[in-house]
Coordinates of C-alpha atoms and ligand atoms in Angstrom, one line a residue:
Chain A
X13 CA 16.7 -14.3 28.2
X14 CA 16.6 -12.9 24.7
X15 CA 13.5 -10.7 24.9
X16 CA 11.9 -9.5 28.1
X17 CA 8.7 -7.5 28.5
X18 CA 8.2 -5.8 31.8
X19 CA 4.7 -4.8 32.8
X20 CA 3.8 -3.4 29.4
X21 CA 0.8 -1.3 28.8
X22 CA -0.1 0.2 25.5
X23 CA -2.8 2.7 24.9
X24 CA -3.8 4.0 21.4
X25 CA -4.4 7.7 21.7
X26 CA -7.7 8.5 20.0
X27 CA -10.5 10.6 21.2
X28 CA -11.5 7.7 23.4
X29 CA -8.3 5.9 24.3
X30 CA -8.1 2.2 23.7
X31 CA -6.1 0.1 26.1
X32 CA -4.7 -2.5 23.8
X33 CA -2.2 -4.0 26.3
X34 CA -2.8 -4.0 30.0
X35 CA 0.1 -5.2 32.0
X36 CA 2.0 -7.8 30.0
X37 CA 5.0 -9.6 31.5
X38 CA 6.8 -12.0 29.2
X39 CA 10.2 -13.6 28.7
X40 CA 11.2 -15.2 25.4
X41 CA 14.2 -17.5 25.3
X42 CA 16.4 -18.0 22.2
X43 CA 15.2 -20.9 20.1
X44 CA 11.6 -20.9 21.4
X45 CA 8.7 -21.3 19.0
X46 CA 5.9 -19.3 20.5
X47 CA 2.3 -19.6 19.4
X48 CA 0.2 -16.5 20.2
X49 CA -3.5 -16.9 20.2
X50 CA -6.4 -14.9 21.3
X51 CA -9.7 -13.5 20.2
X52 CA -9.8 -10.7 17.6
X53 CA -8.8 -7.4 19.2
X54 CA -7.1 -9.0 22.2
X55 CA -3.8 -7.2 21.5
X56 CA -1.7 -9.7 19.6
X57 CA -0.7 -7.5 16.7
X58 CA 0.0 -4.6 19.1
X59 CA 2.2 -6.9 21.2
X60 CA 4.4 -8.0 18.3
X61 CA 4.8 -4.5 17.0
X62 CA 6.3 -3.5 20.3
X63 CA 8.9 -6.2 20.0
X64 CA 10.8 -4.5 17.2
X65 CA 10.1 -0.9 18.2
X66 CA 7.4 -0.1 15.7
X67 CA 5.3 1.0 18.5
X68 CA 6.5 2.4 21.8
X69 CA 4.8 1.1 25.0
X70 CA 2.9 3.7 27.0
X71 CA 4.3 2.1 30.1
X72 CA 6.9 -0.6 30.8
X73 CA 10.1 -1.7 29.2
X74 CA 11.1 -4.1 26.5
X75 CA 14.6 -5.6 26.8
X76 CA 16.5 -7.2 24.0
X77 CA 19.5 -9.0 25.3
X78 CA 19.1 -7.0 28.5
X79 CA 19.0 -3.6 26.8
X80 CA 15.9 -1.4 26.7
X81 CA 15.2 -1.1 23.0
X82 CA 13.6 2.3 23.4
X83 CA 16.5 3.9 25.1
X84 CA 19.2 6.0 23.5
X85 CA 21.9 3.4 23.5
X86 CA 20.0 1.0 21.2
X87 CA 19.8 1.5 17.4
X88 CA 16.2 0.7 16.4
X89 CA 17.3 -0.1 12.9
X90 CA 19.5 -2.8 14.3
X91 CA 16.7 -4.2 16.4
X92 CA 14.5 -4.3 13.4
X93 CA 17.1 -6.2 11.5
X94 CA 17.4 -8.8 14.2
X95 CA 13.7 -9.1 14.9
X96 CA 12.0 -9.6 11.6
X97 CA 8.2 -8.9 11.5
X98 CA 5.9 -10.3 8.8
X99 CA 2.7 -8.4 8.8
X100 CA -0.7 -9.8 8.0
X101 CA -1.2 -9.8 4.2
X102 CA 2.5 -8.9 3.7
X103 CA 2.0 -9.1 -0.1
X104 CA 0.3 -5.8 0.0
X105 CA 3.7 -4.2 0.8
X106 CA 5.5 -5.3 -2.4
X107 CA 6.6 -2.3 -4.4
X108 CA 9.6 -3.0 -6.6
X109 CA 9.7 -3.7 -10.3
X110 CA 11.2 -7.2 -9.9
X111 CA 11.1 -9.9 -7.3
X112 CA 14.8 -9.7 -6.7
X113 CA 14.8 -6.0 -6.1
X114 CA 12.0 -6.2 -3.6
X115 CA 13.6 -8.9 -1.6
X116 CA 16.8 -6.9 -1.6
X117 CA 15.1 -3.9 -0.1
X118 CA 15.8 -5.0 3.5
X119 CA 19.4 -6.0 3.1
X120 CA 20.0 -2.7 1.1
X121 CA 18.7 -0.7 4.0
X122 CA 21.0 -2.6 6.3
X123 CA 23.9 -1.3 4.1
X124 CA 25.2 -4.7 3.1
X125 CA 27.7 -5.2 0.2
X126 CA 26.4 -5.9 -3.3
X127 CA 27.5 -9.6 -3.3
X128 CA 26.1 -10.2 0.1
X129 CA 22.8 -8.8 -0.9
X130 CA 22.7 -11.0 -4.0
X131 CA 23.5 -14.0 -1.9
X132 CA 20.8 -13.2 0.6
X133 CA 18.2 -12.8 -2.1
X134 CA 19.1 -16.2 -3.5
X135 CA 19.0 -17.8 -0.1
X136 CA 15.7 -16.2 0.8
X137 CA 14.0 -17.3 -2.4
X138 CA 15.4 -20.7 -1.9
X139 CA 14.0 -20.9 1.6
X140 CA 10.5 -20.0 0.5
X141 CA 10.8 -22.6 -2.2
X142 CA 10.9 -20.4 -5.3
X143 CA 13.5 -20.8 -8.0
X144 CA 15.8 -17.9 -8.2
X145 CA 16.5 -17.9 -11.9
X146 CA 12.9 -18.1 -13.0
X147 CA 11.5 -15.6 -10.5
X148 CA 14.2 -12.9 -10.0
X149 CA 13.2 -10.8 -13.0
X150 CA 9.5 -11.1 -12.8
X151 CA 7.3 -8.4 -11.5
X152 CA 5.9 -9.2 -8.1
X153 CA 2.5 -7.9 -9.2
X154 CA 2.0 -10.6 -11.8
X155 CA 2.4 -13.5 -9.4
X156 CA -0.3 -15.5 -7.7
X157 CA -1.4 -14.5 -4.2
X158 CA 0.5 -17.4 -2.6
X159 CA 3.6 -16.6 -4.5
X160 CA 3.4 -13.0 -3.6
X161 CA 3.1 -14.0 0.0
X162 CA 6.2 -16.1 -0.2
X163 CA 8.1 -13.3 -1.9
X164 CA 7.1 -10.9 0.9
X165 CA 8.2 -13.4 3.5
X166 CA 11.5 -13.8 1.7
X167 CA 11.9 -10.1 1.9
X168 CA 12.0 -10.4 5.7
X169 CA 14.1 -13.6 5.7
X170 CA 16.7 -11.8 3.6
X171 CA 17.5 -9.8 6.7
X172 CA 18.5 -13.0 8.4
X173 CA 16.6 -12.1 11.6
X174 CA 17.3 -14.0 14.8
X175 CA 13.7 -13.7 15.8
X176 CA 11.0 -14.1 13.2
X177 CA 7.5 -12.8 14.0
X178 CA 4.6 -13.7 11.8
X179 CA 1.2 -12.1 12.1
X180 CA -1.4 -14.6 10.8
X181 CA 0.8 -15.6 7.8
X182 CA -1.6 -18.3 6.7
X183 CA -4.7 -16.1 6.3
X184 CA -6.1 -16.5 2.8
X185 CA -3.8 -19.2 1.6
X186 CA -5.0 -22.5 0.1
X187 CA -4.3 -25.8 2.0
X188 CA -1.2 -26.5 0.0
X189 CA 0.1 -23.0 0.5
X190 CA -0.5 -23.3 4.2
X191 CA 1.2 -26.6 4.4
X192 CA 4.3 -25.3 2.6
X193 CA 4.4 -22.3 4.9
X194 CA 4.2 -24.5 7.9
X195 CA 7.0 -26.7 6.7
X196 CA 9.1 -23.6 6.1
X197 CA 8.5 -22.4 9.7
X198 CA 9.4 -25.8 11.0
X199 CA 12.5 -25.8 9.0
X200 CA 13.5 -22.3 10.1
X201 CA 13.0 -23.3 13.7
X202 CA 14.6 -26.7 13.8
X203 CA 17.4 -26.4 11.3
X204 CA 18.3 -22.7 11.3
X205 CA 17.4 -22.4 15.0
X206 CA 15.4 -19.2 14.6
X207 CA 13.3 -18.0 17.4
X208 CA 9.8 -17.8 16.1
X209 CA 6.6 -16.1 17.2
X210 CA 3.5 -17.1 15.3
X211 CA 0.1 -15.5 15.6
X212 CA -2.6 -17.6 14.2
X213 CA -6.3 -18.3 14.6
X214 CA -5.8 -22.0 13.7
X215 CA -5.3 -23.9 16.8
X216 CA -4.1 -27.0 14.9
X217 CA -1.1 -25.2 13.5
X218 CA -0.2 -23.6 16.8
X219 CA -0.6 -26.9 18.6
X220 CA 1.7 -28.8 16.2
X221 CA 4.4 -26.3 15.9
X222 CA 4.7 -24.2 19.1
X223 CA 6.9 -25.1 22.0
X224 CA 5.0 -22.6 24.1
X225 CA 1.5 -21.2 23.7
X226 CA 0.4 -17.8 24.9
X227 CA -3.3 -17.0 25.2
X228 CA -4.3 -13.3 25.2
X229 CA -7.6 -11.8 26.2
X230 CA -8.4 -8.1 26.4
X231 CA -4.8 -7.0 26.6
X232 CA -3.5 -9.6 29.0
X233 CA -1.8 -12.9 28.7
X234 CA -4.2 -15.1 30.6
X235 CA -2.8 -18.5 30.0
X236 CA 0.6 -19.9 28.9
X237 CA 2.4 -23.2 28.8
X238 CA 3.1 -26.1 26.5
X239 CA 0.4 -26.8 23.9
X240 CA -0.9 -29.8 25.8
X241 CA -1.2 -27.8 29.0
X242 CA -2.9 -24.9 27.5
X243 CA -5.4 -26.9 25.4
X244 CA -6.2 -28.9 28.5
X245 CA -8.1 -25.8 29.8
X246 CA -11.0 -26.2 27.5
X247 CA -13.4 -24.3 29.8
X248 CA -11.2 -21.3 30.1
X249 CA -10.6 -21.2 26.4
X250 CA -14.3 -21.5 25.8
X251 CA -14.9 -18.5 28.1
X252 CA -13.0 -16.3 25.8
X253 CA -14.4 -17.9 22.6
X254 CA -11.4 -19.9 21.5
X255 CA -11.8 -23.4 20.2
X256 CA -9.6 -26.4 20.8
X257 CA -7.7 -27.9 17.9
X258 CA -10.1 -30.3 16.2
X259 CA -7.9 -33.3 17.0
X260 CA -7.8 -32.4 20.7
X261 CA -11.5 -31.9 20.8
X262 CA -12.2 -35.4 19.3
X263 CA -9.6 -37.0 21.7
X264 CA -11.1 -35.3 24.7
X265 CA -14.7 -36.3 23.7
X266 CA -13.5 -39.9 23.3
X267 CA -11.9 -39.8 26.6
X268 CA -15.1 -38.5 28.2
X269 CA -16.9 -41.5 26.7
X270 CA -14.4 -43.8 28.4
X271 CA -11.8 -44.6 25.8
X272 CA -8.4 -44.4 27.3
X273 CA -6.6 -42.1 24.9
X274 CA -3.9 -39.5 25.5
X275 CA -5.0 -36.0 24.7
X276 CA -1.7 -34.4 24.1
X277 CA -1.1 -35.4 20.5
X278 CA -1.9 -32.8 17.8
X279 CA -0.9 -34.3 14.5
X280 CA -3.7 -36.0 12.6
X281 CA -1.7 -39.2 12.0
X282 CA -0.6 -39.5 15.6
X283 CA -4.2 -39.0 16.8
X284 CA -5.3 -41.8 14.4
X285 CA -2.7 -44.1 15.8
X286 CA -3.5 -43.2 19.3
X287 CA -7.2 -43.9 18.8
X288 CA -6.5 -47.2 17.0
X289 CA -4.2 -48.4 19.8
X290 CA -6.7 -47.4 22.4
X291 CA -9.5 -49.2 20.6
X292 CA -7.3 -52.3 20.2
X293 CA -6.5 -52.4 23.9
X294 CA -10.0 -51.9 24.8
X295 CA -11.2 -54.8 22.6
X296 CA -8.5 -57.0 23.9
X297 CA -9.6 -56.1 27.4
X298 CA -13.2 -57.0 26.5
X299 CA -12.3 -60.3 24.9
X300 CA -10.2 -61.4 27.9
X301 CA -13.0 -60.6 30.2
X302 CA -14.9 -63.7 31.3
X303 CA -18.6 -63.2 30.7
Chain B
X3 CA 0.7 10.8 13.0
X4 CA -1.1 10.5 9.7
X5 CA -4.3 9.5 11.3
X6 CA -4.6 12.9 13.1
X7 CA -5.9 14.6 10.0
X8 CA -9.5 15.7 10.7
X9 CA -10.9 16.2 7.2
X10 CA -13.8 13.9 6.6
X11 CA -14.0 12.7 10.2
X12 CA -17.4 13.2 11.4
X13 CA -18.2 13.3 15.2
X14 CA -21.8 12.3 15.6
X15 CA -23.9 14.4 17.9
X16 CA -27.4 15.8 18.5
X17 CA -26.8 19.5 18.9
X18 CA -28.7 22.1 17.0
X19 CA -25.6 22.4 14.7
X20 CA -25.6 18.7 14.0
X21 CA -29.3 18.7 13.2
X22 CA -29.2 21.7 10.8
X23 CA -30.0 21.1 7.2
X24 CA -26.7 20.3 5.4
X25 CA -27.6 22.7 2.6
X26 CA -27.9 25.6 5.0
X27 CA -24.7 24.6 6.7
X28 CA -22.8 24.6 3.4
X29 CA -24.3 27.9 2.4
X30 CA -23.4 29.4 5.7
X31 CA -19.9 28.1 5.5
X32 CA -19.4 29.5 2.0
X33 CA -20.8 32.8 3.2
X34 CA -18.5 32.9 6.2
X35 CA -15.5 32.0 4.2
X36 CA -16.3 34.8 1.8
X37 CA -16.7 37.2 4.7
X38 CA -13.4 36.1 6.1
X39 CA -11.7 37.5 3.0
X40 CA -13.3 40.9 3.5
X41 CA -12.3 41.3 7.1
X42 CA -9.4 43.6 7.5
X43 CA -9.1 44.4 11.1
X44 CA -8.0 42.4 14.1
X45 CA -11.3 43.2 15.9
X46 CA -13.1 41.6 12.9
X47 CA -10.9 38.5 13.3
X48 CA -11.5 38.4 17.0
X49 CA -15.3 38.6 16.5
X50 CA -15.0 35.8 14.0
X51 CA -13.0 33.7 16.4
X52 CA -15.6 34.3 19.0
X53 CA -18.3 33.1 16.6
X54 CA -16.2 30.0 15.9
X55 CA -15.8 29.3 19.6
X56 CA -19.5 29.8 20.3
X57 CA -20.4 27.3 17.5
X58 CA -17.9 24.8 18.8
X59 CA -19.4 25.0 22.2
X60 CA -23.0 24.7 21.0
X61 CA -22.0 21.7 18.9
X62 CA -20.2 20.2 21.9
X63 CA -17.2 19.5 19.8
X64 CA -14.0 18.6 21.5
X65 CA -11.8 21.7 21.1
X66 CA -8.7 19.6 21.2
X67 CA -9.8 17.6 18.2
X68 CA -10.4 20.8 16.2
X69 CA -7.0 22.2 17.2
X70 CA -5.4 18.9 16.2
X71 CA -7.0 19.3 12.8
X72 CA -4.9 22.5 12.4
X73 CA -1.6 20.5 12.7
X74 CA -1.3 19.6 9.0
X75 CA -1.3 23.2 8.0
X76 CA 1.2 24.2 10.6
X77 CA 4.0 24.5 8.0
X78 CA 1.9 26.5 5.6
X79 CA 1.1 28.9 8.4
X80 CA 4.7 29.3 9.4
X81 CA 5.8 29.7 5.8
X82 CA 3.1 32.3 5.2
X83 CA 4.1 34.2 8.3
X84 CA 7.8 34.3 7.4
X85 CA 7.3 35.2 3.8
X86 CA 5.2 38.1 4.8
X87 CA 7.4 39.2 7.7
X88 CA 10.5 39.4 5.5
X89 CA 9.1 40.3 2.1
X90 CA 6.1 42.6 2.6
X91 CA 7.4 46.2 2.6
X92 CA 5.8 49.3 4.1
X93 CA 5.7 51.3 7.2
X94 CA 8.5 51.6 9.8
X95 CA 11.4 49.3 9.9
X96 CA 11.0 47.2 13.0
X97 CA 14.1 45.0 12.9
X98 CA 17.0 44.7 10.6
X99 CA 20.0 42.5 10.2
X100 CA 22.1 42.6 7.1
X101 CA 19.8 42.1 4.2
X102 CA 16.9 40.8 6.4
X103 CA 14.4 43.4 7.3
X104 CA 11.1 43.3 8.9
X105 CA 8.7 46.2 8.4
X106 CA 5.5 47.1 10.0
X107 CA 3.2 46.1 7.1
X108 CA 4.9 42.7 7.0
X109 CA 4.0 42.0 10.6
X110 CA 0.4 43.1 10.0
X111 CA -0.2 41.2 6.8
X112 CA 1.7 38.2 8.2
X113 CA -0.6 37.9 11.1
X114 CA -3.6 38.7 9.0
X115 CA -2.9 35.9 6.6
X116 CA -2.2 33.4 9.4
X117 CA -5.4 34.3 11.2
X118 CA -7.3 34.0 7.9
X119 CA -5.9 30.5 7.2
X120 CA -6.5 29.2 10.7
X121 CA -10.0 30.5 10.9
X122 CA -10.8 29.2 7.4
X123 CA -9.7 25.7 8.4
X124 CA -11.5 25.9 11.7
X125 CA -14.8 27.0 10.2
X126 CA -14.7 24.3 7.4
X127 CA -13.8 21.6 9.9
X128 CA -16.9 22.6 11.9
X129 CA -18.8 21.7 8.8
X130 CA -17.2 18.4 8.2
X131 CA -17.1 17.5 11.9
X132 CA -20.8 18.0 12.5
X133 CA -22.1 16.8 9.2
X134 CA -21.8 13.1 8.1
X135 CA -20.2 12.7 4.7
X136 CA -23.5 11.4 3.5
X137 CA -25.4 14.5 4.5
X138 CA -22.7 16.6 3.1
X139 CA -22.8 15.2 -0.3
X140 CA -26.6 15.2 -0.3
X141 CA -26.4 18.8 0.4
X142 CA -23.9 19.5 -2.3
X143 CA -25.9 17.5 -4.7
X144 CA -29.0 19.5 -4.0
X145 CA -27.1 22.7 -4.3
X146 CA -25.6 21.7 -7.6
X147 CA -28.8 20.4 -9.1
X148 CA -29.7 23.6 -10.9
X149 CA -26.4 23.2 -12.8
X150 CA -27.5 19.8 -14.1
X151 CA -29.4 21.7 -16.8
X152 CA -26.0 22.7 -18.2
X153 CA -24.8 19.2 -18.3
X154 CA -23.1 19.0 -14.9
X155 CA -23.4 15.5 -13.6
X156 CA -24.4 16.5 -10.1
X157 CA -25.3 13.1 -8.8
X158 CA -22.1 11.5 -10.0
X159 CA -20.0 14.3 -8.6
X160 CA -21.7 13.9 -5.3
X161 CA -21.2 10.1 -5.3
X162 CA -17.5 10.6 -6.1
X163 CA -17.2 12.9 -3.2
X164 CA -18.9 10.6 -0.8
X165 CA -16.6 7.8 -1.8
X166 CA -13.5 10.0 -1.6
X167 CA -14.4 11.2 1.8
X168 CA -15.3 7.8 3.0
X169 CA -11.9 6.4 2.0
X170 CA -9.6 9.1 3.4
X171 CA -9.4 7.5 6.8
X172 CA -9.1 4.0 5.3
X173 CA -6.2 5.1 3.1
X174 CA -4.5 6.8 6.0
X175 CA -4.8 3.7 8.0
X176 CA -3.4 1.7 5.1
X177 CA -0.5 4.1 4.7
X178 CA 0.3 3.7 8.4
X179 CA 0.3 0.0 8.0
X180 CA 2.5 -0.1 4.9
X181 CA 4.9 2.4 6.5
X182 CA 5.3 0.1 9.5
X183 CA 5.9 -2.9 7.3
X184 CA 8.6 -1.1 5.4
X185 CA 10.1 0.2 8.6
X186 CA 10.3 -3.4 9.7
X187 CA 12.5 -4.0 6.7
X188 CA 14.7 -1.1 7.7
X189 CA 13.2 1.7 5.7
X190 CA 13.8 5.2 7.0
X191 CA 11.2 7.8 6.5
X192 CA 12.4 10.3 9.0
X193 CA 16.0 11.3 8.1
X194 CA 18.0 12.4 5.2
X195 CA 17.7 15.4 2.9
X196 CA 14.7 16.2 0.7
X197 CA 15.7 14.0 -2.2
X198 CA 16.5 11.0 0.0
X199 CA 13.1 11.5 1.8
X200 CA 11.3 11.8 -1.5
X201 CA 12.9 8.6 -2.6
X202 CA 12.1 6.9 0.6
X203 CA 8.4 7.5 -0.1
X204 CA 8.4 5.1 -3.1
X205 CA 8.1 2.0 -1.0
X206 CA 5.1 3.6 0.7
X207 CA 3.4 5.2 -2.3
X208 CA 3.5 2.3 -4.8
X209 CA 1.7 -0.2 -2.5
X210 CA -0.7 2.6 -1.4
X211 CA -1.7 3.3 -5.0
X212 CA -2.0 -0.3 -5.8
X213 CA -4.3 -0.9 -2.9
X214 CA -6.3 2.2 -3.7
X215 CA -6.9 0.9 -7.2
X216 CA -7.7 -2.5 -5.9
X217 CA -10.2 -1.0 -3.5
X218 CA -11.7 1.1 -6.2
X219 CA -12.1 -2.0 -8.4
X220 CA -13.8 -4.0 -5.6
X221 CA -16.1 -1.1 -4.7
X222 CA -17.1 -0.7 -8.3
X223 CA -18.0 -4.3 -8.5
X224 CA -19.9 -4.3 -5.3
X225 CA -21.8 -1.2 -6.3
X226 CA -22.7 -2.7 -9.7
X227 CA -23.8 -5.9 -8.2
X228 CA -26.2 -3.9 -6.1
X229 CA -27.5 -2.3 -9.3
X230 CA -26.0 1.1 -8.9
X231 CA -26.6 3.4 -11.8
X232 CA -25.7 7.0 -12.1
X233 CA -28.0 9.6 -13.6
X234 CA -30.9 11.7 -12.5
X235 CA -33.5 9.0 -12.1
X236 CA -32.1 8.0 -8.7
X237 CA -34.6 8.5 -5.9
X238 CA -33.4 8.9 -2.3
X239 CA -34.2 7.4 1.0
X240 CA -34.1 10.6 3.0
X241 CA -35.4 13.7 1.2
X242 CA -33.9 16.9 2.6
X243 CA -36.5 19.2 4.0
X244 CA -35.9 22.7 5.3
X245 CA -37.2 23.4 8.8
X246 CA -38.1 26.7 10.1
X247 CA -35.1 26.7 12.5
X248 CA -32.8 26.3 9.5
X249 CA -34.2 29.4 8.0
X250 CA -33.9 31.4 11.2
X251 CA -30.3 30.2 11.7
X252 CA -29.4 31.1 8.1
X253 CA -30.8 34.6 8.7
X254 CA -28.9 34.9 11.9
X255 CA -25.7 33.8 10.2
X256 CA -26.2 36.2 7.4
X257 CA -26.9 39.0 9.9
X258 CA -23.7 38.2 11.8
X259 CA -21.7 38.0 8.6
X260 CA -22.8 41.5 7.6
X261 CA -22.1 42.8 11.1
X262 CA -18.6 41.3 11.2
X263 CA -17.7 42.6 7.8
X264 CA -18.3 46.2 9.0
X265 CA -15.2 45.8 11.2
Ligands
ATP422 N1 -3.8 1.8 15.0 C1 -4.7 1.7 15.9 N2 -5.3 2.8 16.4 C2 -6.2 2.7 17.4 N3 -6.6 1.5 18.0 C3 -6.0 0.4 17.6 C4 -5.0 0.4 16.5 N4 -4.6 -0.8 16.3 C5 -5.3 -1.6 17.2 N5 -6.1 -0.9 17.9 C6 -7.0 -1.4 19.0 O1 -6.3 -2.1 19.9 C7 -6.9 -3.3 20.3 C8 -5.9 -4.5 20.0 O2 -5.8 -4.6 18.6 P1 -4.8 -5.6 18.0 O3 -4.7 -5.3 16.5 O4 -3.5 -5.7 18.7 O5 -5.6 -7.0 18.1 P2 -5.3 -8.4 17.5 O6 -5.3 -9.3 18.7 O7 -4.2 -8.4 16.6 O8 -6.6 -8.7 16.7 P3 -6.8 -9.5 15.3 O9 -6.8 -10.9 15.7 O10 -8.2 -9.0 14.8 O11 -5.7 -9.1 14.4 C9 -8.2 -3.4 19.6 O12 -9.2 -3.0 20.4 C10 -8.0 -2.4 18.4 O13 -9.2 -1.8 18.2
MG423 MG1 -3.9 -8.6 14.5

């Protein structure tokens, strides 16, 4: 097990304390792609900030490769390098004069050699699909929002984390930007074998990418499993105000009307094929029926 | 944590202190601060502290919260204390070690100054804790109005203050968020010498300023699109009216102030 959470509670100390996490147990294996969903305020952001030691749990332990990350023997800086966290609206954290310098911030803090830093910056820019030569000397503040977002993500990728956590990375991007980011995530997961945790409000994206879905409600994980399993629980999701992916919703409704379709496909194209095959079968069945 | 700072954080309530006219509250606060600088005995300070506690209790403010508001000035207090301890000369020598020497007068002035700073902060935080920023600036605007004749843009000043107060918590939250994001990239805000620490602040301050400017821009647009105009012709939704209790409380405060200043 790569990361383990044992009975985590987290309370924000204010005048009236807010219990953000209330007894979370969770294990994350290397190579998983976890989709984290839940209503706003359910504790998703709090949970992921615990994973790299930005927040300390009020109760419970977080183990990374079997070691408690908040104990003395573990260097938090090391954990933060290995568990990369991309915050919501990460472009608001850009600060350097040039794109290259900003991306180099992380590797520099990790005390890497000059050439290695340079290499990482190139690689990271390449990963997010921006050309090194034409972007490296530009000011990050004169780029479009989508480009800034990608630079910010590159800043985390340059650390070469083993686990990449993204807190609603698609928020505010246009469809093309979202698609590119999704492709990047898929590439990181499949080809570079990164462990990924994705927080998103878009069920479609979670359903298509995640190998496991966690559903949070009021500080607890109330449902988890493969996307097909989780999205089968329409009633429970509805109880906590979450929708099904549009595709699943349509397939389920068709099934209720008597069309024999599978409801565990999430890509639009697959769903189209599924419906077409089902329709074909049905019409064949009708034709062969003697009236 | 950054978000512990109490300034501009109003705790709503319905106590007599909360319901007082903000103008009267501001005047009383000014009066009390002035008195604070005239007090020169510990009995005087003690009485003042007693007054503060009584007000805190009447206003049903969480004492903890008020004490937490003192945390940011902790260093100032310690520094003041030490400077006076070691530098103010006079009276008997109490303690000596090589060139370090503490004399009687140093101890006295040290503790005087510290009491003064702490009481000052406590009293002003009572004002900001029991008065919403809106009321506060309304009060200030009224009080500054007479100066408008000399070209002082009272309304604009008040609006600027409202906005500044309103955005302090927002900016602190923002700073917290940016700090976390940079920490996630390995930034270290907590160790190193002064120069290293100052340098480490760049990744925090640059995004913070940028976001402050962006917010200012957006706010200006939002205000303009709701037809905000400065100037004296603005009317208000809630006119401030003095009540008789306000006058009594003011007289009471003035009486107490005079009494305390005798000690
Ligand atoms: N810095 C903070 N101080 C105090 N309370 C907080 C803080 N951050 C979050 N909370 C509270 O903790 C709870 C969980 O918040 P969290 O940000 O983890 O939710 P979330 O699931 O990420 O929501 P969203 O989808 O809106 O991002 C909320 O009730 C929130 O008000
Ligand atoms: Mg969140």
